[in-house]
Coordinates of C-alpha atoms in Angstrom, one line a residue:
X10 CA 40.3 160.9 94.7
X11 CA 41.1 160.9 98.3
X12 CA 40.5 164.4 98.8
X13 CA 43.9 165.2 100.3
X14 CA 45.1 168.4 99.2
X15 CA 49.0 168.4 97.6
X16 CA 50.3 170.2 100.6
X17 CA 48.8 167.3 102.8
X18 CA 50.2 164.7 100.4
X19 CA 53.6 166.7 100.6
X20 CA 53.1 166.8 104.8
X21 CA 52.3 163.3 104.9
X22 CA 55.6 162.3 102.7
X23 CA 58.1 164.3 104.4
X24 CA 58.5 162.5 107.3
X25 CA 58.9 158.9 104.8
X26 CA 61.8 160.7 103.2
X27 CA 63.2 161.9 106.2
X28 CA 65.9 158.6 107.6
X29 CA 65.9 160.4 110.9
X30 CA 62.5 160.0 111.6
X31 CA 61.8 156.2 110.7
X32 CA 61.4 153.9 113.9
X33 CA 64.4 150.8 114.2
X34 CA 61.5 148.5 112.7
X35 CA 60.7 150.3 109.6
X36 CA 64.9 150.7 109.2
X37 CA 65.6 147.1 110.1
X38 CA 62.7 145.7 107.7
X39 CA 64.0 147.9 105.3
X40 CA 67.6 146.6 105.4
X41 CA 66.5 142.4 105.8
X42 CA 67.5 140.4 103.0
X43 CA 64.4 139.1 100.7
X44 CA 64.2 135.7 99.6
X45 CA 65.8 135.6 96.6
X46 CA 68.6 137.3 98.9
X47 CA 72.1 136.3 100.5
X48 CA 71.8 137.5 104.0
X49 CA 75.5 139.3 104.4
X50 CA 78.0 137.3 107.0
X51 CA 80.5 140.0 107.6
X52 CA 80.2 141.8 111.1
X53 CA 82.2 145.3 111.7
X54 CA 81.4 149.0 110.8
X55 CA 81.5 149.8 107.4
X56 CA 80.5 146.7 106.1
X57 CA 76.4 147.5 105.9
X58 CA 75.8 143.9 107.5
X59 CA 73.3 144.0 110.3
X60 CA 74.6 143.6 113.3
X61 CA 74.0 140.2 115.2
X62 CA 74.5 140.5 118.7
X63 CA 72.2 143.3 118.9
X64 CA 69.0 142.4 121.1
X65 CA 66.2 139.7 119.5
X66 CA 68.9 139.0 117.0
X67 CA 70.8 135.0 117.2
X68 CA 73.9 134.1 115.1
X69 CA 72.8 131.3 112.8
X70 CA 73.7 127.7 113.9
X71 CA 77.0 126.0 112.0
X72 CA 76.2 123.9 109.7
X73 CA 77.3 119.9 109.5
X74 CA 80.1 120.9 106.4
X75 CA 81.2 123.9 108.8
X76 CA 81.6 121.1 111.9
X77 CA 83.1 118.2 109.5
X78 CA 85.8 121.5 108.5
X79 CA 86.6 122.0 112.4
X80 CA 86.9 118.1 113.3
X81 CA 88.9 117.9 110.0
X82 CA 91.7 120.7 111.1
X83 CA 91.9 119.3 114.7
X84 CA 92.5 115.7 113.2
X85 CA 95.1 117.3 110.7
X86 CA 96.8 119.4 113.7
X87 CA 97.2 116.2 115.9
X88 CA 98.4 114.1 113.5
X89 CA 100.9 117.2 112.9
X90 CA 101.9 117.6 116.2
X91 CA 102.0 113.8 116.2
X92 CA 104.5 113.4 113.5
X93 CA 106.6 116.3 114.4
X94 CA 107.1 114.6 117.4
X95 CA 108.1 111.5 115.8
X96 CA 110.7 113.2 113.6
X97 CA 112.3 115.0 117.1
X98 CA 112.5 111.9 118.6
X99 CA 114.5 110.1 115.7
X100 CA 116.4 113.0 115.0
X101 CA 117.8 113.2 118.4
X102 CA 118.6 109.3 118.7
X103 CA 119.8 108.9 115.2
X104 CA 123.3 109.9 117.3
X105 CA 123.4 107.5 119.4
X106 CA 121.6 104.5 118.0
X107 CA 123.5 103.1 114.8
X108 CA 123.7 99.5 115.4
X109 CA 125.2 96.0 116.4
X110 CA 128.7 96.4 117.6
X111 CA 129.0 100.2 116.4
X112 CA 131.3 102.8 118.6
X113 CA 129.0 105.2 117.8
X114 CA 125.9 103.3 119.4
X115 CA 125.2 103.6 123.2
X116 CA 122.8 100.9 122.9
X117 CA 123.6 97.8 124.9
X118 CA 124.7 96.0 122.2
X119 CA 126.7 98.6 121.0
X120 CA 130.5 99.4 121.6
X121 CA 130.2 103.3 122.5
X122 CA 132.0 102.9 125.7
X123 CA 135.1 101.3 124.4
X124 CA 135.2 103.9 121.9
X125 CA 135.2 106.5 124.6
X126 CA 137.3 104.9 127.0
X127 CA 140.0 104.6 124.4
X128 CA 139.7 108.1 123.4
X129 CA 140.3 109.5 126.8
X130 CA 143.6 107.5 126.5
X131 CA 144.6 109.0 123.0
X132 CA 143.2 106.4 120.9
X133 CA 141.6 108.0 117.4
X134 CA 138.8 105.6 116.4
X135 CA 137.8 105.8 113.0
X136 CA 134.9 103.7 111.4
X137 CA 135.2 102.5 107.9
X138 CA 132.3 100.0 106.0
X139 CA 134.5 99.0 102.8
X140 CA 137.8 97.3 102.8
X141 CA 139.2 99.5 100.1
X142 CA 139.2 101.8 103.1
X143 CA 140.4 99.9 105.8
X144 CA 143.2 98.6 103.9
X145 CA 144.4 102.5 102.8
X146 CA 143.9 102.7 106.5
X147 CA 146.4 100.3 108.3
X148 CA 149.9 101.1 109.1
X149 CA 152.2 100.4 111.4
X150 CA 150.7 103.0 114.0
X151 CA 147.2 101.5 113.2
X152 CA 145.3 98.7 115.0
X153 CA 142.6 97.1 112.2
X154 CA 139.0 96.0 113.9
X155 CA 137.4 93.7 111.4
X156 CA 133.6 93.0 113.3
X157 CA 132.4 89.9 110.7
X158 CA 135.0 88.3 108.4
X159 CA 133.0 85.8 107.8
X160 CA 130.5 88.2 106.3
X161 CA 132.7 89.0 103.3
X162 CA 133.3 88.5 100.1
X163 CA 136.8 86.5 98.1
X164 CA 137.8 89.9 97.2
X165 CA 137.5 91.7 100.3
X166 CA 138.9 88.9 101.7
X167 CA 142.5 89.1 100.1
X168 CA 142.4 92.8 100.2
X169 CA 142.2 92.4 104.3
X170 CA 144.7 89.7 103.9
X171 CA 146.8 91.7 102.3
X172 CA 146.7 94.7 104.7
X173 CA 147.7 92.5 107.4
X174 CA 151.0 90.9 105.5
X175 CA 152.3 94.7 105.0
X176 CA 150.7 96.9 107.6
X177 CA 153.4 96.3 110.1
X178 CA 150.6 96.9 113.0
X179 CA 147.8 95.1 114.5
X180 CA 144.7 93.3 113.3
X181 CA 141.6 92.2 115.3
X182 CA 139.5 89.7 113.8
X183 CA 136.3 89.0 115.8
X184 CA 135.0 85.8 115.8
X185 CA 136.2 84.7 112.2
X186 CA 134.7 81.3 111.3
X187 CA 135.7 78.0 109.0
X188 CA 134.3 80.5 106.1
X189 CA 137.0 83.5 106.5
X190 CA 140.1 81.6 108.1
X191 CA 141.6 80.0 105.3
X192 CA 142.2 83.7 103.7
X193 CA 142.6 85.4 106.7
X194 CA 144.5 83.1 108.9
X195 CA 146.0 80.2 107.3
X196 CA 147.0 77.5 109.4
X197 CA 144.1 78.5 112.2
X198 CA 140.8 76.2 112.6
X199 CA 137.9 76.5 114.4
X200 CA 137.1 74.1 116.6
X201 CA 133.0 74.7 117.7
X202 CA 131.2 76.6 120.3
X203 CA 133.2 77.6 123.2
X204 CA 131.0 76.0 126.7
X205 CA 131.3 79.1 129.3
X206 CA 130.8 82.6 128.7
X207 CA 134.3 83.3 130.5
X208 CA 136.7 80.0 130.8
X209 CA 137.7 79.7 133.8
X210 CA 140.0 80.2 136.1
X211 CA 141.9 82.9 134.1
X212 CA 143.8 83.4 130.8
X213 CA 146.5 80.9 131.3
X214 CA 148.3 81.8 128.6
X215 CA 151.8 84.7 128.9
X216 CA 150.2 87.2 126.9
X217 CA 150.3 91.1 128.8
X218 CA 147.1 92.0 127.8
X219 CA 145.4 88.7 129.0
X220 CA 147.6 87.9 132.1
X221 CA 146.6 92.0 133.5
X222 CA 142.5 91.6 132.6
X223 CA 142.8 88.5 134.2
X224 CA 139.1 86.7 133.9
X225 CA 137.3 88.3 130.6
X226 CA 134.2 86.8 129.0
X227 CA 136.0 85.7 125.9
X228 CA 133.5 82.1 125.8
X229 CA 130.2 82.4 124.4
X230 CA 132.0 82.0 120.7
X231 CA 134.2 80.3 118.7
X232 CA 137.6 78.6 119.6
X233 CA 140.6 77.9 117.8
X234 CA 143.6 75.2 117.2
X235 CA 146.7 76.2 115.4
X236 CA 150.6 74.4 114.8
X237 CA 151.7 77.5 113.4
X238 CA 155.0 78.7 115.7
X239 CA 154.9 81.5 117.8
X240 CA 151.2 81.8 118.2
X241 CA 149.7 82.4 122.0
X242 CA 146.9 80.3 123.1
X243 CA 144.9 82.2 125.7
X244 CA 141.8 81.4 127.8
X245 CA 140.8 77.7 126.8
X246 CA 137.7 76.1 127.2
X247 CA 137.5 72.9 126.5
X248 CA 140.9 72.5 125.5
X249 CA 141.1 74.8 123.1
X250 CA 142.1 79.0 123.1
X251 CA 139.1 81.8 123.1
X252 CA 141.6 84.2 122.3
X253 CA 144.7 83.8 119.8
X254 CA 147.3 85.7 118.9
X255 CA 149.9 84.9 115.2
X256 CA 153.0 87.3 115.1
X257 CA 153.2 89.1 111.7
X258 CA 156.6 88.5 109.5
X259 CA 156.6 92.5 109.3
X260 CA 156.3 93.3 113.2
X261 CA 152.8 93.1 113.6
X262 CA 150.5 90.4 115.2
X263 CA 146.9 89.1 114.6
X264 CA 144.9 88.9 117.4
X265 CA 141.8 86.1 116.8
X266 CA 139.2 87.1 119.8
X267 CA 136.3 84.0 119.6
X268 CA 133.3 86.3 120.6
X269 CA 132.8 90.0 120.9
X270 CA 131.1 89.9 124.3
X271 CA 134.2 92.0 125.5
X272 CA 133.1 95.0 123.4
X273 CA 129.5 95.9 124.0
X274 CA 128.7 98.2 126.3
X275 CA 126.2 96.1 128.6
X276 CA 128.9 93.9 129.5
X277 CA 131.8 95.8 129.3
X278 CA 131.8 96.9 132.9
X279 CA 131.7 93.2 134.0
X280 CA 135.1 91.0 135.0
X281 CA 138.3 92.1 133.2
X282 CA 136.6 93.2 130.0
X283 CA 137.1 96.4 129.6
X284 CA 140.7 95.8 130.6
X285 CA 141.5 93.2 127.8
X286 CA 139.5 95.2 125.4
X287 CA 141.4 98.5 126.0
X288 CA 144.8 96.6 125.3
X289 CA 143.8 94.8 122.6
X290 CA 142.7 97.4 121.0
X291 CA 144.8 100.8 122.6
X292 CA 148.0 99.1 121.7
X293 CA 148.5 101.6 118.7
X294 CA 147.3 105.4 118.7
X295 CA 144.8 104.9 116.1
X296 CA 142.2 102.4 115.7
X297 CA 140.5 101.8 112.5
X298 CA 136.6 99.8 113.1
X299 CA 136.2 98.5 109.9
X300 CA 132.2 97.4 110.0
X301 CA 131.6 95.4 106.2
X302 CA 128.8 97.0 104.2
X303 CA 126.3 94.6 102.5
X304 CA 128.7 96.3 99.3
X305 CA 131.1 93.9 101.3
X306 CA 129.0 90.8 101.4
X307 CA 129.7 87.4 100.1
X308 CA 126.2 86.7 98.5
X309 CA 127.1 82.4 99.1
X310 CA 127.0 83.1 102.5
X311 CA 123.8 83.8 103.0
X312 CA 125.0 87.1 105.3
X313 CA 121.5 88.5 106.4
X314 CA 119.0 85.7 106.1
X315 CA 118.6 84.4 109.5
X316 CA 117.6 88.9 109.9
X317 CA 114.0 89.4 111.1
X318 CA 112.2 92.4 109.6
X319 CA 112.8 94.2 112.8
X320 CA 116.5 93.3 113.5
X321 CA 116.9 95.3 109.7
X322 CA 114.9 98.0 111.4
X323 CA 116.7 100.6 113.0
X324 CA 116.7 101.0 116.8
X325 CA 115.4 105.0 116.2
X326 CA 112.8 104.1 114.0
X327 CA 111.5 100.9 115.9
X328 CA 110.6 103.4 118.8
X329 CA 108.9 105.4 116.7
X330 CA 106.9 103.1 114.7
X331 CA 106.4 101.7 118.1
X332 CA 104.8 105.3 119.5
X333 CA 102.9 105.5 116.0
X334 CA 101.0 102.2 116.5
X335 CA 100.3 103.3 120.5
X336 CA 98.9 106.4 118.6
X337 CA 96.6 104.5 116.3
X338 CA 95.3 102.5 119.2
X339 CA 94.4 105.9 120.6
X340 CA 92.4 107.1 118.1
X341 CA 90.3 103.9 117.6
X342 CA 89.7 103.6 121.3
X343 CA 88.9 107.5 120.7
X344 CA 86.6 107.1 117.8
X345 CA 85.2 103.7 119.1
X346 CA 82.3 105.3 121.4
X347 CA 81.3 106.4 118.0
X348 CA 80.4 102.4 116.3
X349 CA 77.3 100.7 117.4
X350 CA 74.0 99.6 115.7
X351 CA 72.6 101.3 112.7
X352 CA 70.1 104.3 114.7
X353 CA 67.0 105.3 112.0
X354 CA 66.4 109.0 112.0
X355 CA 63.9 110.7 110.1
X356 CA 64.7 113.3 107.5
X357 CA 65.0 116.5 107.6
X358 CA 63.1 117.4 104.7
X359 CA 59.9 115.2 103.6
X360 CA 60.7 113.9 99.6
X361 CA 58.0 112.9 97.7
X362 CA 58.0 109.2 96.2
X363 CA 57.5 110.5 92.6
X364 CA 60.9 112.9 93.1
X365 CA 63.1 109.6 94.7
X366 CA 61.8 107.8 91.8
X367 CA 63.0 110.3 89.5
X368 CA 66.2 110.8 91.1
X369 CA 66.8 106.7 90.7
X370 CA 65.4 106.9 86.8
X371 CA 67.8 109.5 86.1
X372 CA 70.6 107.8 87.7
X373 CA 69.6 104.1 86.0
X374 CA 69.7 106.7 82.6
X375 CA 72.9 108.3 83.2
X376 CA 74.9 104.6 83.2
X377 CA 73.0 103.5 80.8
X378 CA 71.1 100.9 82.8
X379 CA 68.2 99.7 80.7
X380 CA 68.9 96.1 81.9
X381 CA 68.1 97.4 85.7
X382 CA 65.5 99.6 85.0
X383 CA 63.8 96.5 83.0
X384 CA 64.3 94.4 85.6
X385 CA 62.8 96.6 88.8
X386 CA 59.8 97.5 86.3
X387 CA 58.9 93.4 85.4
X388 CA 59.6 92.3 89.1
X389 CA 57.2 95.2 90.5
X390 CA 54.2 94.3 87.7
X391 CA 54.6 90.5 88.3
X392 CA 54.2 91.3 92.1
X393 CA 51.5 93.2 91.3
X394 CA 49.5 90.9 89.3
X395 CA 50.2 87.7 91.3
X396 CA 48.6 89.2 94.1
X397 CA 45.7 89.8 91.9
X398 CA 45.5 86.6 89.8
X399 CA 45.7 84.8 93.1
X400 CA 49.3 83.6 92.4
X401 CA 51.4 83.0 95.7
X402 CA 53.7 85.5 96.4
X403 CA 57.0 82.8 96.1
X404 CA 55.8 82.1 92.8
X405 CA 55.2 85.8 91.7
X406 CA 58.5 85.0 89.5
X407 CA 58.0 81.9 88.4
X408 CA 57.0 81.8 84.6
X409 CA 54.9 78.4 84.5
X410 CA 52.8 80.1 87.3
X411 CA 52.1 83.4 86.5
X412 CA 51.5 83.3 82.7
X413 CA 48.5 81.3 82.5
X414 CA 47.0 82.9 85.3
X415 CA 47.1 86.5 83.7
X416 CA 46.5 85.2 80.4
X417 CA 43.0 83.6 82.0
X418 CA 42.4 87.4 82.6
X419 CA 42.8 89.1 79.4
X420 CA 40.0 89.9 77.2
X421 CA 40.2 89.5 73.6
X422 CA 43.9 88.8 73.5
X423 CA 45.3 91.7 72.0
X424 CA 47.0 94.6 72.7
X425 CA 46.0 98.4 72.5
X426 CA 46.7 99.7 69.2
X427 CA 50.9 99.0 68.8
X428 CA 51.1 95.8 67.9
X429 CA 54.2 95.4 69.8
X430 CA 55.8 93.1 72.6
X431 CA 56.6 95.8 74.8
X432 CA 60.4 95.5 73.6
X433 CA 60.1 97.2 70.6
X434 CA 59.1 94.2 68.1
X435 CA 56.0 94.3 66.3
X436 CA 53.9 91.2 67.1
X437 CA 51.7 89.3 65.1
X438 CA 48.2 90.0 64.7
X439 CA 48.5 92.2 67.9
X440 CA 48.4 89.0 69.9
X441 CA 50.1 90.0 73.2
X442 CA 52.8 87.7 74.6
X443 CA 52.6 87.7 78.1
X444 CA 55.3 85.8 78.3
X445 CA 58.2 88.0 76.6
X446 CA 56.2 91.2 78.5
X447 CA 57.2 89.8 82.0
X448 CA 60.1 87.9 81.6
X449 CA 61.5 88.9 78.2
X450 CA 64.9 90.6 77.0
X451 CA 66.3 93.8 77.9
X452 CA 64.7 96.8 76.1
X453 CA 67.5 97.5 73.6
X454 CA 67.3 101.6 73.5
X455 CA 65.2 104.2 75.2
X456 CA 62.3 104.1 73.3
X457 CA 61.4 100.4 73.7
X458 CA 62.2 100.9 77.7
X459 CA 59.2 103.1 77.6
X460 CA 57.1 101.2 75.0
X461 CA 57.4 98.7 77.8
X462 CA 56.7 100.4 80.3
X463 CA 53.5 101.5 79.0
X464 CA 52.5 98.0 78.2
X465 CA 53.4 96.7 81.7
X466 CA 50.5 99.6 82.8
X467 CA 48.6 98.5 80.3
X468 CA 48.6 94.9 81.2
X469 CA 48.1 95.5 84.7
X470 CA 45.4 97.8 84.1
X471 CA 43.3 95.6 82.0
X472 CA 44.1 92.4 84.9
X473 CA 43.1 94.7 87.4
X474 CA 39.9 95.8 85.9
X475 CA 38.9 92.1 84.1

């Protein structure tokens, strides 16, 4: 007994009952989280978190998954941002960048300005990749651009051929080779490489459309040699026409042009190009640019080969494969500061050997890895007892070594009270074999693993104490 009265008992416990009269202390101790507790993360009113920006209160430092998170989302953003920009980019040149000799390409080897020029005169272009379609195509009101005979096939061949015959307009065969003339042009031979870019001095030849361009670059390519009557023999090098032009039995013509240097758009503006391009190919109000599809291709010649990876790449996507590598290049200069030698740090937290060793028999038990554990557990004991048999170290493992030397120390030449080899197999008389103990088979189950580990103590024991 204390000797407080109950009213001092009830005077001294009011004021512990009363939340307006404990100190911040006693409230805050109150409110702290024990050990078996989560402290609460959530800051606001309402939530019944303490507050922790309060004075002698810190926010708890991030921890290494809450940084890898952050460095994680700022990797995935650029490499958003990164890619976005990649797909802009190739989105807003997929207009303009479509390919060799292609009116809708303003690259320099494209054929966008012709296109345009002949459309501020009236000229409808229209681009076709099958000759199924260029053939429906042609009429008398139609000029016919074929960019590669020699690129297709027997059938497309005739169908082309046939076009011409009743079209009644005209078609423009660029370049057309040994390969596509005797279907396309009977009677017409090629005759080699022309030696000049633009023959000189001029077209020589009566033909409007060459005698007004005056000096094209029509060399570079092929030329021709015809006897068939009526044709027109225009810029010669060498002898032989750069440009040829057959009349047509139904009014048309066929107009043979031995390179298409005249067409692309980094050298249209040069000489009389543009001119003899825009009457070549203005002479009828529509123009049909038939470009043969691989569909098109004659697979015996070979059309494609002689293509690098790149040239198959498109111009849109080279720069932006281009801008992806420049990127990657980046980020491994970037991350390079990073790579260096191998720094030791010590850890955070102290483990004991017997827990590692544990953690390692537990993971040897999981897979099943009695052949490993075996192995680590002989290699340790013959360490072990060659340095105490006197064995040199580089002959710890050798069998011829180590035996007799630990055999010299065993008493008696038994073992405890097993009888067995230390792999599970009952030996005779108890007489220990030293020799299937250290460098013996694998255990074959659980039980003989620890039968031999026992007897690897065991033997090292009574070597240690001989």
């Amino acid at each position: 007994m204390s000797g407080r009265s109950p009213q001092g008992a009830e005077h001294n416990e009011a004021p512990l009952s009363d939340p307006s009269s404990r100190s911040a202390s006693e409230e805050t101790s109150r409110r702290a989280p024990g050990p078996a507790e989560t402290a609460p993360t959530t800051d606001g009113p309402g939530t019944g978190a303490p507050a922790t920006d309060g004075p002698g209160t810190a926010r708890p430092a991030p921890t290494a998954k809450a940084t890898r998170t952050r460095q994680a989302r700022r990797i995935l953003a650029a490499l958003a941002v990164l890619t976005a920009g990649v797909v802009i980019l190739a989105a807003l040149n997929s207009g303009t960048r479509h390919g060799y000799l292609d009116p809708r390409s303003a690259d320099p080897l494209g054929s966008r300005a012709v296109a345009e020029l002949l459309k501020a005169r009236g000229v409808t272009t229209r681009v076709v990749t099958t000759a199924a379609e260029a053939a429906e195509a042609t009429g008398p009101r139609t000029t016919l651009l074929v960019t590669d005979p020699d690129r297709l096939g027997t059938a497309q061949r005739r169908t082309i051929r046939s076009a011409i015959d009743l079209s009644g307009g005209r078609t423009v065969l660029l370049a057309p080779g040994s390969h596509s003339l005797p279907d396309l042009s009977p009677g017409v031979r090629a005759q080699g490489d022309a030696t000049t870019d633009a023959p000189a001095p001029g077209p020589d030849c009566t033909l409007p459309a060459a005698t007004s361009a005056g000096r094209a670059a029509t060399g570079g390519g092929l030329r021709y040699t015809t006897t068939l009557p009526g044709a027109t023999a225009c810029y010669p090098s060498g002898g032989h026409p750069t440009l040829l032009t057959l009349p047509a039995g139904t009014g048309g013509d066929t107009v043979l042009l031995g390179s298409e240097t005249i067409l692309l758009n980094e050298s249209l503006a040069e000489e009389g190009n543009a001119s003899l391009a825009l009457q070549l190919l203005g002479s009828r109000p529509d123009l049909v640019w038939y470009m043969p599809s691989l569909a098109d291709s004659d697979p015996d010649t070979g059309a494609g080969e002689d293509k690098t990876l790149f040239e198959l790449v498109p111009a849109g996507w080279s720069w932006a494969l281009l801008q992806l590598f420049l990127a990657a290049v980046l980020a491994a200069l970037w991350r390079a500061r990073r790579l260096g030698p191998l720094v030791t740090e010590k850890l955070p937290v102290a483990i004991r050997a017997s827990e590692a060793t544990e953690g390692r028999a537990r993971l040897y038990r999981k897979a099943g890895a009695r052949d490993r554990a075996a192995t680590v557990l002989r290699a340790a004991t013959r360490e072990r007892l060659a340095a105490l048999t006197g064995v040199p170290h580089t002959r710890a493992h050798d069998p011829a070594a180590l035996v007799p030397a630990v055999s010299a120390r065993l008493t008696n030449g038994t073992y405890g009270t097993d009888g067995t080899d230390g792999t599970g197999n009952a030996t005779q008389n108890g007489t220990r074999d030293v020799t299937t103990l250290l460098f013996g088979p694998t255990p074959p189950d659980d039980a003989a693993l620890v039968a031999l580990a026992d007897h690897l103590d065991a033997l090292e024991r009574e070597v240690r104490t001989s």
